[in-house]
Amino acid sequence: MVQIRIHGRGGQGVVTAAELLASSAFLDGLYAQAFPSFGVERSGAPIQSFVRLDKQPIITREQIYHPDILIIQDDSLLAEEEVLAGINKKSILIINSQSNPAELEKLLKNKINRNNIYSSPATAIALELLGKNLVNTVILGSFAQATELISIKSLMAAIADKFAGKGTEIINKNKDAVLKAYQYGKKA
Amino acid sequence: MPLNNKTQFIEGSRAISLTVANIRPDVVSAYPITPQTHIVEDLAQMKAGGKADFEYLRAESEFAAASIVVGAAAAGSRVYSATSSQGLILMMEVLYNAAGLRLPLVMTVANRAVGAPINIWNDHSDAMAMRDAGWLMLFAENHQEAVDFHVIAYKLAESHNLPVAINVDGFVLTHSYENVIIPGRQEIKKYLPAYKPAPGTYLNPQKPITLGGFFTPEHYWLEKKKLDEDIKRAASDLSRAYRDWKKILPSPISIKPKFDNGLIEYCGPNKPKTILIAMGSVAGTIKETLKTEKDTGLLKIRSFRPFPAQDLRRIIKNCPRIAVLEKAISAGAYGPLYSELIGSLPGYRGISSNHIIGLGGRDVSVATIKKIINSTGKAGLKFW
């Protein structure tokens, strides 16, 4: 079982990110579970959501205290103590940040090895292709590239399904942004 | 709307609303309350979009919603409602009447704490407030059980003229996403034919009858006794209904229970040193915990009403330690589930303890369950 914790701020689509990630894994043939931290969501407040992936039905329902993978949608969240709770040297970090893995390793006081840190220029890509700083889908492109736990094809399908009501323009813009984040990671 | 049984990845609330739509009730009425809201919003949207043929009656309160479905059921309709917490409490008078009038209501309770203090998160305080109302009460561990129970509930309700509440943990199940198989209309119809109440049992202007007459002391107690007997009698039918349904809609499970009769499920060693007893979604986290606790078993109660006293007794009687984990209190006494269980175990000589967990949405972690297991050598009530 792989346990993923997503950190973001109210309004950044933290819960949607969990749903999309889990839906993609489901489309790839896995069992998946996604749930929010059930807080009262206030715009800008730190929010968490949780994803589990496995080859067999998932039974546990506790929140994720020891994540294998952390997704951080906004690097200002690193100031929050709870964001890094329960990580170990093997934990993988996917973070929306301008800093490179070596700089982030230093910032995190070596709590995560730089080889396990994936820095995603999600904000830059979102501003360029979506026209606003909405990174929840974009960072999943980096996730797909870094972890290979979900296929880019399923991620595209999950996005098309989730945003079906928002029209093809929004879907296509999100797909382009996700693909750019995915390809950026490949080059890096 | 899905007409096949392919696995889907959807929110728990959506799994329930799709299943309810495929069961094809005649009348739906509800008043929105967190965390039940997504279920009834979805049903209302299906109706508005022309994808469902039930009547959807908007109500000004939960009291009205419950009264509307009581009226519709009294007129011979298949009905559905859903609520949570304070909404369920506001329905209470109507809930007793639904059972006393022997009307086959089916209702989802998205379990939530009861104020004050105000709290929107999950526990079983609301469900425990209706335990004496005369309803059958089922508790779901996961999305699939929630889906299955809705179909089974209508089967039982309509064959026994009893109302059924399906309890699903608010947020934990209603707002989470997981793999689930939604039964199609055809599969459901095979198991649950269209509802045709017996002539003379429902309100019909062509053939007037009285429902809910006045009962004097000499008859009232007999009617109540009959309700008790009929609910107990529903136990064997629940067992059969569960078995028959799982033949139609089998679903993958990761831990095969040692014993499962639909009402209860036992997972664990043949001779456990400790048995944990629990209801609802926490059973999943307990099963995960027991992967590394080889001397401990889990007894999951699916049916709280009828209370499967005999089945529980058979599994528990020789176990040296039992621990009831429950998400409700009865202030000034032991927890409601613990009290009932102990009442069903005359002569039990082991150590029994009662653990109040998850109140108002407090997360129940594997670490907490391990601590509970380690504390079962001491009897009494503990809060975690």
Coordinates of C-alpha atoms in Angstrom, one line a residue:
Chain A
M1 CA 0.0 0.0 0.0
V2 CA 1.2 3.5 -0.8
Q3 CA 0.0 6.4 1.4
I4 CA 0.0 9.9 0.0
R5 CA -0.7 13.1 2.0
I6 CA -1.6 16.3 0.1
H7 CA -1.1 19.7 1.7
G8 CA -2.5 22.9 0.3
R9 CA -4.6 25.9 1.3
G10 CA -8.4 26.3 1.3
G11 CA -9.4 27.2 -2.2
Q12 CA -6.5 25.4 -3.9
G13 CA -8.4 22.3 -4.7
V14 CA -6.7 20.0 -2.2
V15 CA -9.6 17.6 -2.1
T16 CA -10.0 17.6 -5.8
A17 CA -6.3 16.7 -6.2
A18 CA -6.8 13.7 -4.0
E19 CA -9.9 12.6 -5.9
L20 CA -8.1 13.0 -9.3
L21 CA -5.0 11.1 -8.1
A22 CA -7.0 8.3 -6.8
S23 CA -9.3 8.2 -9.8
S24 CA -6.3 7.9 -12.1
A25 CA -5.0 5.0 -10.1
F26 CA -8.4 3.4 -10.3
L27 CA -8.4 3.7 -14.0
D28 CA -5.0 2.1 -14.0
G29 CA -6.6 -0.9 -12.3
L30 CA -5.7 -0.3 -8.7
Y31 CA -7.8 -0.1 -5.5
A32 CA -7.8 3.5 -4.3
Q33 CA -9.1 5.5 -1.4
A34 CA -9.3 9.3 -1.2
F35 CA -10.7 11.5 1.6
P36 CA -10.3 15.0 2.9
S37 CA -9.3 15.9 6.5
F38 CA -12.9 17.0 7.0
G39 CA -12.0 20.4 8.4
V40 CA -14.2 23.4 8.1
E41 CA -12.6 24.8 4.9
R42 CA -11.6 28.4 5.1
S43 CA -10.0 30.1 2.1
G44 CA -6.3 30.2 2.6
A45 CA -6.1 27.9 5.7
P46 CA -3.9 24.9 5.6
I47 CA -5.8 21.8 4.4
Q48 CA -4.9 18.2 4.0
S49 CA -6.3 15.4 1.9
F50 CA -5.3 11.7 1.8
V51 CA -4.9 9.0 -0.8
R52 CA -4.1 5.3 -0.5
L53 CA -3.3 3.0 -3.4
D54 CA -3.1 -0.8 -3.3
K55 CA -3.4 -3.9 -5.4
Q56 CA -6.1 -5.2 -3.0
P57 CA -9.1 -3.6 -1.3
I58 CA -8.1 -0.9 1.2
I59 CA -9.6 -1.3 4.7
T60 CA -8.0 1.1 7.0
R61 CA -9.6 4.6 7.4
E62 CA -7.3 6.4 9.8
Q63 CA -5.8 9.7 8.6
I64 CA -2.3 9.3 7.1
Y65 CA 0.3 9.7 9.8
H66 CA 3.3 8.2 8.0
P67 CA 3.1 9.2 4.4
D68 CA 5.2 7.5 1.7
I69 CA 4.7 10.5 -0.5
L70 CA 3.9 14.1 0.4
I71 CA 2.5 16.5 -2.2
I72 CA 2.8 20.1 -1.2
Q73 CA 0.9 22.5 -3.3
D74 CA 2.4 25.7 -1.9
D75 CA 6.0 25.9 -0.5
S76 CA 5.0 28.5 2.1
L77 CA 3.3 25.6 3.9
L78 CA 6.7 24.3 4.8
A79 CA 6.6 26.7 7.7
E80 CA 3.7 24.7 9.2
E81 CA 5.0 22.0 11.6
E82 CA 2.3 19.5 10.8
V83 CA 3.2 19.4 7.1
L84 CA 6.3 17.3 7.7
A85 CA 4.8 15.2 10.5
G86 CA 5.5 11.4 10.2
I87 CA 8.0 11.6 7.3
N88 CA 11.1 9.5 7.1
K89 CA 14.3 9.5 5.0
K90 CA 12.5 7.4 2.4
S91 CA 9.5 9.7 2.0
I92 CA 9.1 11.3 -1.4
L93 CA 8.3 15.0 -1.6
I94 CA 6.6 16.5 -4.6
I95 CA 6.5 20.3 -4.1
N96 CA 5.4 23.3 -6.0
S97 CA 8.5 25.4 -5.6
Q98 CA 11.0 27.6 -7.4
S99 CA 13.8 26.1 -5.4
N100 CA 15.8 23.1 -6.5
P101 CA 16.0 19.8 -4.6
A102 CA 19.4 20.6 -3.0
E103 CA 18.1 24.0 -1.7
L104 CA 14.9 22.3 -0.4
E105 CA 16.9 19.5 1.3
K106 CA 18.8 22.2 3.1
L107 CA 15.6 24.1 4.0
L108 CA 14.1 20.9 5.3
K109 CA 17.2 20.3 7.5
N110 CA 18.0 17.1 5.7
K111 CA 14.7 15.4 6.8
I112 CA 14.2 14.3 3.2
N113 CA 17.0 13.2 0.9
R114 CA 17.5 15.5 -2.1
N115 CA 17.1 12.4 -4.4
N116 CA 13.6 12.0 -3.1
I117 CA 12.6 15.7 -3.6
Y118 CA 10.9 16.6 -6.8
S119 CA 10.5 20.4 -7.4
S120 CA 7.6 21.3 -9.7
P121 CA 7.3 24.7 -11.3
A122 CA 3.5 24.3 -11.0
T123 CA 2.7 28.0 -10.2
A124 CA 4.7 29.1 -13.3
I125 CA 2.9 26.6 -15.5
A126 CA -0.5 27.3 -14.1
L127 CA -0.1 31.1 -14.6
E128 CA 1.1 30.5 -18.2
L129 CA -1.5 27.9 -19.3
L130 CA -4.5 28.3 -16.9
G131 CA -4.2 32.1 -16.4
K132 CA -4.3 31.7 -12.6
N133 CA -2.4 30.2 -9.8
L134 CA -4.4 27.0 -9.5
V135 CA -1.9 24.2 -9.2
N136 CA -3.8 21.2 -8.0
T137 CA -4.0 19.4 -11.4
V138 CA -0.6 20.7 -12.6
I139 CA 1.3 19.2 -9.7
L140 CA -0.2 15.8 -10.4
G141 CA 1.7 15.8 -13.7
S142 CA 4.9 16.1 -11.7
F143 CA 3.6 13.3 -9.4
A144 CA 2.9 11.0 -12.3
Q145 CA 6.4 11.6 -13.7
A146 CA 8.3 11.3 -10.4
T147 CA 6.5 8.3 -9.0
E148 CA 5.2 6.4 -12.0
L149 CA 2.4 5.3 -9.8
I150 CA -0.3 6.6 -12.1
S151 CA -0.2 6.8 -15.9
I152 CA -0.4 10.2 -17.7
K153 CA -3.1 8.7 -19.8
S154 CA -5.3 7.8 -16.8
L155 CA -4.6 11.2 -15.3
M156 CA -5.9 12.9 -18.5
A157 CA -9.0 10.7 -18.5
A158 CA -9.7 11.5 -14.8
I159 CA -9.4 15.2 -15.5
A160 CA -11.7 15.0 -18.5
D161 CA -14.2 13.2 -16.4
K162 CA -14.0 15.4 -13.4
F163 CA -14.2 18.7 -15.4
A164 CA -16.8 17.4 -17.9
G165 CA -19.3 20.0 -16.6
K166 CA -16.8 22.8 -17.1
G167 CA -16.4 22.5 -20.8
T168 CA -13.7 21.4 -23.2
E169 CA -11.7 24.6 -22.9
I170 CA -11.0 24.1 -19.2
I171 CA -10.3 20.4 -19.7
N172 CA -7.8 21.1 -22.5
K173 CA -6.0 23.8 -20.6
N174 CA -5.6 21.6 -17.6
K175 CA -4.4 18.7 -19.8
D176 CA -1.8 20.9 -21.4
A177 CA -0.6 22.2 -18.0
V178 CA -0.4 18.6 -16.6
L179 CA 1.5 17.5 -19.6
K180 CA 3.9 20.4 -19.3
A181 CA 4.6 19.6 -15.7
Y182 CA 5.1 15.9 -16.6
Q183 CA 7.5 16.7 -19.4
Y184 CA 9.4 19.2 -17.3
G185 CA 10.1 16.5 -14.7
K186 CA 11.4 14.2 -17.4
K187 CA 13.9 16.7 -18.6
A188 CA 15.1 17.5 -15.1
Chain B
M1 CA -27.0 6.3 -14.5
P2 CA -25.2 2.9 -14.5
L3 CA -27.2 0.0 -15.6
N4 CA -24.4 -2.6 -15.2
N5 CA -22.4 -3.7 -12.3
K6 CA -19.0 -2.4 -13.3
T7 CA -16.8 -1.2 -10.5
Q8 CA -16.8 2.6 -10.2
F9 CA -14.7 5.1 -8.3
I10 CA -17.1 7.5 -6.7
E11 CA -17.9 9.3 -3.5
G12 CA -19.8 7.3 -0.9
S13 CA -22.8 9.7 -1.1
R14 CA -23.0 9.2 -4.9
A15 CA -22.8 5.4 -4.5
I16 CA -25.8 5.6 -2.2
S17 CA -27.8 8.0 -4.3
L18 CA -27.2 5.9 -7.5
T19 CA -28.3 2.8 -5.7
V20 CA -31.4 4.5 -4.3
A21 CA -32.3 5.7 -7.8
N22 CA -31.9 2.2 -9.2
I23 CA -34.1 0.8 -6.4
R24 CA -36.8 3.2 -7.9
P25 CA -38.6 4.6 -4.9
D26 CA -42.0 6.3 -5.6
V27 CA -41.4 9.2 -3.2
V28 CA -38.3 10.8 -1.9
S29 CA -38.4 13.6 0.7
A30 CA -35.6 15.0 2.8
Y31 CA -34.2 18.2 4.3
P32 CA -30.5 18.9 3.7
I33 CA -28.1 18.6 6.6
T34 CA -24.4 18.0 6.7
P35 CA -23.0 15.3 6.0
Q36 CA -26.1 13.8 4.4
T37 CA -26.4 16.7 1.9
H38 CA -24.6 15.2 -1.1
I39 CA -27.0 12.2 -1.2
V40 CA -30.2 14.2 -1.4
E41 CA -28.7 16.9 -3.6
D42 CA -27.7 14.2 -6.1
L43 CA -31.2 12.6 -6.0
A44 CA -32.8 16.1 -6.5
Q45 CA -30.5 16.7 -9.4
M46 CA -31.4 13.4 -11.0
K47 CA -35.1 14.3 -10.7
A48 CA -34.5 17.8 -12.1
G49 CA -32.6 16.4 -15.0
G50 CA -35.3 13.9 -15.9
K51 CA -33.2 10.9 -15.0
A52 CA -35.4 9.6 -12.2
D53 CA -39.1 9.0 -12.0
F54 CA -39.7 9.4 -8.3
E55 CA -41.6 12.3 -6.7
Y56 CA -39.1 14.5 -4.9
L57 CA -40.9 16.5 -2.2
R58 CA -38.9 19.4 -0.7
A59 CA -39.7 19.8 3.0
E60 CA -39.4 22.7 5.4
S61 CA -37.8 20.6 8.1
E62 CA -36.7 17.1 8.9
F63 CA -39.9 16.7 10.9
A64 CA -41.9 17.5 7.7
A65 CA -39.7 15.2 5.5
A66 CA -40.2 12.3 7.8
S67 CA -44.0 13.0 7.9
I68 CA -44.1 13.2 4.1
V69 CA -42.6 9.8 3.7
V70 CA -44.8 8.3 6.5
G71 CA -47.8 9.7 4.6
A72 CA -46.6 8.3 1.3
A73 CA -45.7 4.9 2.7
A74 CA -49.2 4.8 4.4
A75 CA -50.7 5.3 0.9
G76 CA -48.7 2.3 -0.3
S77 CA -45.6 3.9 -1.9
R78 CA -42.0 2.9 -1.7
V79 CA -40.3 5.8 0.0
Y80 CA -36.8 7.1 0.8
S81 CA -35.3 9.7 3.1
A82 CA -31.9 10.6 4.6
T83 CA -30.7 12.7 7.4
S84 CA -28.1 13.3 10.1
S85 CA -27.6 14.4 13.7
Q86 CA -30.0 17.2 14.8
G87 CA -32.2 16.4 11.8
L88 CA -32.7 12.8 13.0
I89 CA -33.5 14.1 16.5
L90 CA -36.1 16.5 15.0
M91 CA -37.7 13.5 13.2
M92 CA -37.9 11.5 16.4
E93 CA -41.6 11.6 17.1
V94 CA -42.3 10.6 13.5
L95 CA -39.8 7.7 13.7
Y96 CA -41.6 6.1 16.5
N97 CA -44.9 6.5 14.6
A98 CA -43.4 5.0 11.4
A99 CA -42.5 1.8 13.4
G100 CA -45.7 1.7 15.3
L101 CA -47.7 2.1 12.1
R102 CA -45.6 -0.7 10.6
L103 CA -44.6 1.4 7.6
P104 CA -41.7 0.2 5.4
L105 CA -39.6 3.5 5.4
V106 CA -36.0 3.2 4.4
M107 CA -33.7 6.0 5.5
T108 CA -30.0 6.7 5.3
V109 CA -28.5 8.2 8.5
A110 CA -25.1 9.8 7.7
N111 CA -23.9 9.5 11.3
R112 CA -22.9 12.7 12.9
A113 CA -22.4 14.0 16.5
V114 CA -25.3 15.8 18.2
G115 CA -24.9 19.3 19.7
A116 CA -24.3 21.0 21.9
P117 CA -21.4 21.8 21.5
I118 CA -22.1 22.1 17.8
N119 CA -20.0 19.7 15.7
I120 CA -20.6 18.5 12.2
W121 CA -18.3 15.4 12.3
N122 CA -18.9 11.7 12.7
D123 CA -20.0 9.7 15.6
H124 CA -22.9 7.5 16.5
S125 CA -24.7 9.8 18.9
D126 CA -27.6 10.4 16.5
A127 CA -28.1 6.7 15.7
M128 CA -28.2 5.8 19.4
A129 CA -31.0 8.4 20.0
M130 CA -33.3 6.3 17.7
R131 CA -32.4 2.9 19.0
D132 CA -35.7 2.4 20.9
A133 CA -37.9 3.7 18.1
G134 CA -38.6 0.3 16.6
W135 CA -36.5 0.5 13.5
L136 CA -34.2 -2.1 12.1
M137 CA -30.7 -0.5 12.2
L138 CA -27.8 -1.5 10.1
F139 CA -24.2 -0.1 10.2
A140 CA -22.0 -0.1 7.1
E141 CA -18.2 -0.6 7.2
N142 CA -17.5 0.7 3.7
H143 CA -19.1 2.0 0.6
Q144 CA -20.0 -1.5 -0.7
E145 CA -21.8 -2.4 2.5
A146 CA -23.7 0.9 2.4
V147 CA -24.8 0.1 -1.2
D148 CA -25.7 -3.5 -0.4
F149 CA -27.6 -2.5 2.8
H150 CA -29.9 -0.2 0.9
V151 CA -31.1 -2.9 -1.4
I152 CA -31.4 -5.4 1.5
A153 CA -33.2 -2.8 3.6
Y154 CA -36.0 -2.4 1.1
K155 CA -36.3 -6.2 0.9
L156 CA -36.7 -6.4 4.7
A157 CA -38.8 -3.3 5.1
E158 CA -41.4 -4.4 2.5
S159 CA -41.6 -8.0 3.6
H160 CA -41.9 -7.3 7.3
N161 CA -43.6 -3.9 7.3
L162 CA -40.8 -2.4 9.3
P163 CA -38.8 0.8 8.8
V164 CA -35.0 0.4 8.3
A165 CA -32.2 2.9 9.0
I166 CA -28.9 2.4 7.2
N167 CA -26.1 4.0 9.2
V168 CA -23.1 5.3 7.3
D169 CA -20.4 7.2 9.0
G170 CA -20.6 10.8 8.1
F171 CA -17.6 12.2 6.1
V172 CA -15.7 8.9 6.6
L173 CA -18.0 7.1 4.2
T174 CA -20.2 9.9 2.7
H175 CA -17.3 12.1 1.6
S176 CA -14.6 9.6 0.7
Y177 CA -13.9 7.9 -2.6
E178 CA -13.3 4.3 -3.1
N179 CA -13.9 1.3 -5.5
V180 CA -17.5 0.3 -5.3
I181 CA -19.9 -1.8 -7.4
I182 CA -23.3 -0.2 -8.1
P183 CA -26.1 -2.6 -8.8
G184 CA -28.1 -1.9 -11.9
R185 CA -31.9 -1.7 -12.1
Q186 CA -32.3 -5.1 -13.6
E187 CA -30.2 -6.8 -10.9
I188 CA -32.1 -5.1 -8.2
K189 CA -35.4 -5.9 -9.7
K190 CA -34.6 -9.6 -9.7
Y191 CA -34.0 -9.4 -6.0
L192 CA -36.5 -6.8 -5.1
P193 CA -39.7 -6.8 -7.2
A194 CA -41.8 -3.7 -7.5
Y195 CA -43.5 -2.8 -4.2
K196 CA -47.1 -4.0 -4.0
P197 CA -48.5 -3.7 -0.5
A198 CA -51.2 -6.2 0.3
P199 CA -54.8 -4.9 -0.3
G200 CA -56.4 -3.5 2.8
T201 CA -53.0 -2.6 4.4
Y202 CA -52.7 1.0 3.0
L203 CA -54.7 4.1 2.7
N204 CA -57.0 4.0 -0.4
P205 CA -60.0 6.2 -0.9
Q206 CA -61.8 3.4 -2.7
K207 CA -61.3 1.0 0.2
P208 CA -61.0 3.1 3.4
I209 CA -59.2 1.7 6.4
T210 CA -57.9 3.2 9.6
L211 CA -54.1 3.4 10.4
G212 CA -52.9 4.3 13.8
G213 CA -56.0 3.8 15.8
F214 CA -56.3 4.4 19.6
F215 CA -55.1 1.5 21.7
T216 CA -56.2 1.2 25.3
P217 CA -54.0 -0.3 28.1
E218 CA -55.3 -3.7 27.4
H219 CA -54.2 -3.7 23.8
Y220 CA -51.3 -1.2 23.6
W221 CA -48.7 -3.5 25.3
L222 CA -49.7 -6.4 23.0
E223 CA -49.0 -4.2 19.9
K224 CA -45.6 -3.2 21.4
K225 CA -44.8 -6.8 22.2
K226 CA -45.6 -7.8 18.7
L227 CA -43.3 -5.1 17.3
D228 CA -40.5 -6.5 19.5
E229 CA -41.2 -10.1 18.3
D230 CA -41.4 -9.1 14.7
I231 CA -38.1 -7.2 14.8
K232 CA -36.4 -10.2 16.4
R233 CA -38.0 -12.5 13.8
A234 CA -36.5 -10.3 11.1
A235 CA -33.0 -11.5 12.1
S236 CA -33.1 -14.8 10.2
D237 CA -34.6 -13.1 7.2
L238 CA -31.8 -10.5 7.3
S239 CA -29.3 -13.3 7.3
R240 CA -31.0 -14.9 4.3
A241 CA -31.5 -11.6 2.5
Y242 CA -27.8 -10.8 2.9
R243 CA -26.7 -14.2 1.6
D244 CA -29.0 -14.0 -1.4
W245 CA -27.9 -10.5 -2.3
K246 CA -24.2 -11.3 -2.1
K247 CA -24.8 -14.1 -4.6
I248 CA -26.2 -11.6 -7.0
L249 CA -23.6 -8.9 -6.3
P250 CA -20.4 -10.5 -5.0
S251 CA -17.7 -7.9 -4.2
P252 CA -14.0 -8.3 -3.5
I253 CA -12.8 -8.4 0.1
S254 CA -9.3 -8.5 1.4
I255 CA -9.8 -10.3 4.7
K256 CA -12.2 -13.2 4.6
P257 CA -14.2 -13.5 7.9
K258 CA -14.2 -16.7 9.9
F259 CA -17.9 -16.2 10.5
D260 CA -20.4 -14.1 8.7
N261 CA -24.2 -14.4 8.8
G262 CA -25.0 -11.0 7.6
L263 CA -25.8 -9.7 11.1
I264 CA -22.4 -10.1 12.5
E265 CA -18.9 -10.9 11.2
Y266 CA -15.9 -12.3 13.0
C267 CA -12.4 -11.9 11.8
G268 CA -9.4 -13.3 13.8
P269 CA -7.9 -16.4 15.4
N270 CA -10.0 -19.4 16.4
K271 CA -9.1 -18.9 20.1
P272 CA -8.6 -15.2 20.6
K273 CA -7.3 -13.8 23.8
T274 CA -9.2 -10.6 23.2
I275 CA -12.2 -9.8 21.1
L276 CA -12.9 -6.2 20.0
I277 CA -16.5 -5.4 19.3
A278 CA -17.4 -2.5 17.0
M279 CA -19.8 -1.1 14.4
G280 CA -19.4 0.9 11.3
S281 CA -16.3 2.2 9.4
V282 CA -13.9 1.8 12.3
A283 CA -14.1 -2.0 11.7
G284 CA -11.9 -1.5 8.7
T285 CA -9.2 0.3 10.7
I286 CA -9.5 -2.4 13.4
K287 CA -8.9 -5.2 10.7
E288 CA -5.8 -3.3 9.5
T289 CA -4.6 -3.2 13.1
L290 CA -5.2 -6.9 13.7
K291 CA -2.8 -7.8 10.9
T292 CA -0.1 -7.5 13.5
E293 CA -2.1 -8.5 16.6
K294 CA -2.4 -12.2 16.2
D295 CA -4.2 -13.0 19.5
T296 CA -7.0 -10.5 18.9
G297 CA -10.2 -10.8 16.9
L298 CA -12.9 -8.4 15.7
L299 CA -16.6 -9.0 16.1
K300 CA -18.3 -6.5 13.8
I301 CA -21.9 -5.8 14.4
R302 CA -23.8 -5.0 11.2
S303 CA -27.3 -5.3 12.6
F304 CA -27.8 -3.3 15.8
R305 CA -31.6 -3.9 15.5
P306 CA -32.4 -6.7 15.7
F307 CA -29.6 -7.1 18.2
P308 CA -27.9 -10.4 17.4
A309 CA -27.5 -11.4 21.1
Q310 CA -27.4 -15.2 20.5
D311 CA -24.8 -15.0 17.8
L312 CA -22.6 -12.7 19.8
R313 CA -22.8 -14.9 22.9
R314 CA -21.7 -17.9 20.9
I315 CA -18.6 -16.2 19.7
I316 CA -17.7 -14.3 22.8
K317 CA -18.5 -16.7 25.7
N318 CA -15.1 -18.4 26.1
C319 CA -13.0 -15.4 25.3
P320 CA -11.1 -14.1 28.3
R321 CA -11.2 -10.4 27.3
I322 CA -13.8 -8.4 25.4
A323 CA -13.6 -4.7 24.6
V324 CA -16.4 -2.7 23.1
L325 CA -15.3 0.2 21.0
E326 CA -18.1 2.6 20.3
K327 CA -18.7 6.1 19.0
A328 CA -21.4 7.2 21.4
I329 CA -21.9 7.8 25.1
S330 CA -24.8 7.4 27.4
A331 CA -23.7 10.1 29.8
G332 CA -23.7 8.8 33.4
A333 CA -23.7 5.1 32.3
Y334 CA -21.6 2.8 30.1
G335 CA -21.8 3.2 26.3
P336 CA -25.1 2.0 24.7
L337 CA -23.5 -0.8 22.8
Y338 CA -21.5 -2.0 25.8
S339 CA -24.6 -2.0 28.0
E340 CA -26.6 -4.1 25.5
L341 CA -23.8 -6.5 24.9
I342 CA -23.2 -7.1 28.6
G343 CA -27.0 -7.5 29.0
S344 CA -26.8 -10.3 26.4
L345 CA -23.9 -12.2 28.2
P346 CA -25.3 -13.5 31.5
G347 CA -22.6 -15.4 33.3
Y348 CA -19.7 -14.0 31.3
R349 CA -16.6 -14.4 33.5
G350 CA -13.9 -12.6 31.4
I351 CA -12.7 -9.1 31.7
S352 CA -14.9 -6.6 29.8
S353 CA -14.1 -3.1 29.0
N354 CA -15.8 -0.2 27.2
H355 CA -13.8 2.3 25.0
I356 CA -15.4 5.5 23.8
I357 CA -13.7 6.4 20.5
G358 CA -14.1 8.9 17.7
L359 CA -16.5 11.3 19.3
G360 CA -17.2 14.3 17.2
G361 CA -14.9 13.1 14.4
R362 CA -11.9 12.4 16.5
D363 CA -9.7 10.3 14.3
V364 CA -9.4 6.6 15.4
S365 CA -5.9 5.6 14.4
V366 CA -4.2 2.2 14.3
A367 CA -2.0 3.4 17.2
T368 CA -5.0 4.2 19.3
I369 CA -6.5 0.7 18.6
K370 CA -3.2 -0.9 19.7
K371 CA -3.3 1.1 22.9
I372 CA -6.9 -0.1 23.5
I373 CA -5.8 -3.7 22.9
N374 CA -3.0 -3.3 25.4
S375 CA -5.4 -1.9 28.0
T376 CA -8.0 -4.7 27.9
G377 CA -6.7 -6.3 31.0
K378 CA -8.5 -3.7 33.0
A379 CA -12.3 -3.6 33.1
G380 CA -14.3 -0.3 32.9
L381 CA -15.0 2.7 30.8
K382 CA -12.3 4.7 29.0
F383 CA -12.3 7.6 26.7
W384 CA -9.8 7.8 23.8

